[in-house]
């Protein structure tokens, strides 16, 4: 029970009302546990990695749950999955020169607004498509190895898995 309360309070304190009520948060955490390779305790203990950054950027708790499910199902340990997700956010907030050029060529005026509209993975999928148009693989533009882990597990060949995880988290 202590683990459940810890996870729920971390999410509630970080995301506030946008995460939903305690039941919705618990349900979304259980979806990640069901479809990923993670325990409720592991998820609860790693929320601090993304909890300060994700809500500020508009990355929903539902998307964090989807990232957890997809990434851990592919063998990424929970703490590493959250570190990779956090770095993917940082990569967009403080882009390297190539990423800044890609963002500009995509026509994105505000990363936060784009994430609010498309989600974190959707934003990277948009960037992936623009990079392909520019004949440059997105993998060569992402500056952080940790961020690249999130990008590879949530876009391209894995975009469908990610979309299914998002749908599962929405339907609880």
Tab-separated table of N, CA, C and O in Angstrom, residues 56 62 96-97:
chain	number	residue	atom	x	y	z
A	56	UNK	N	5.801	20.389	-17.015
A	56	UNK	CA	6.154	21.735	-17.486
A	56	UNK	C	6.122	21.830	-19.001
A	56	UNK	O	5.815	22.878	-19.559
A	62	UNK	N	-0.245	10.125	-18.996
A	62	UNK	CA	-0.642	9.016	-19.880
A	62	UNK	C	0.496	8.660	-20.835
A	62	UNK	O	0.792	7.496	-21.065
A	96	UNK	N	20.643	20.839	-29.867
A	96	UNK	CA	21.938	21.126	-30.477
A	96	UNK	C	21.676	21.870	-31.788
A	96	UNK	O	20.520	22.064	-32.190
A	97	UNK	N	22.706	22.274	-32.449
A	97	UNK	CA	22.560	23.091	-33.661
A	97	UNK	C	21.762	22.378	-34.751
A	97	UNK	O	20.862	22.958	-35.366
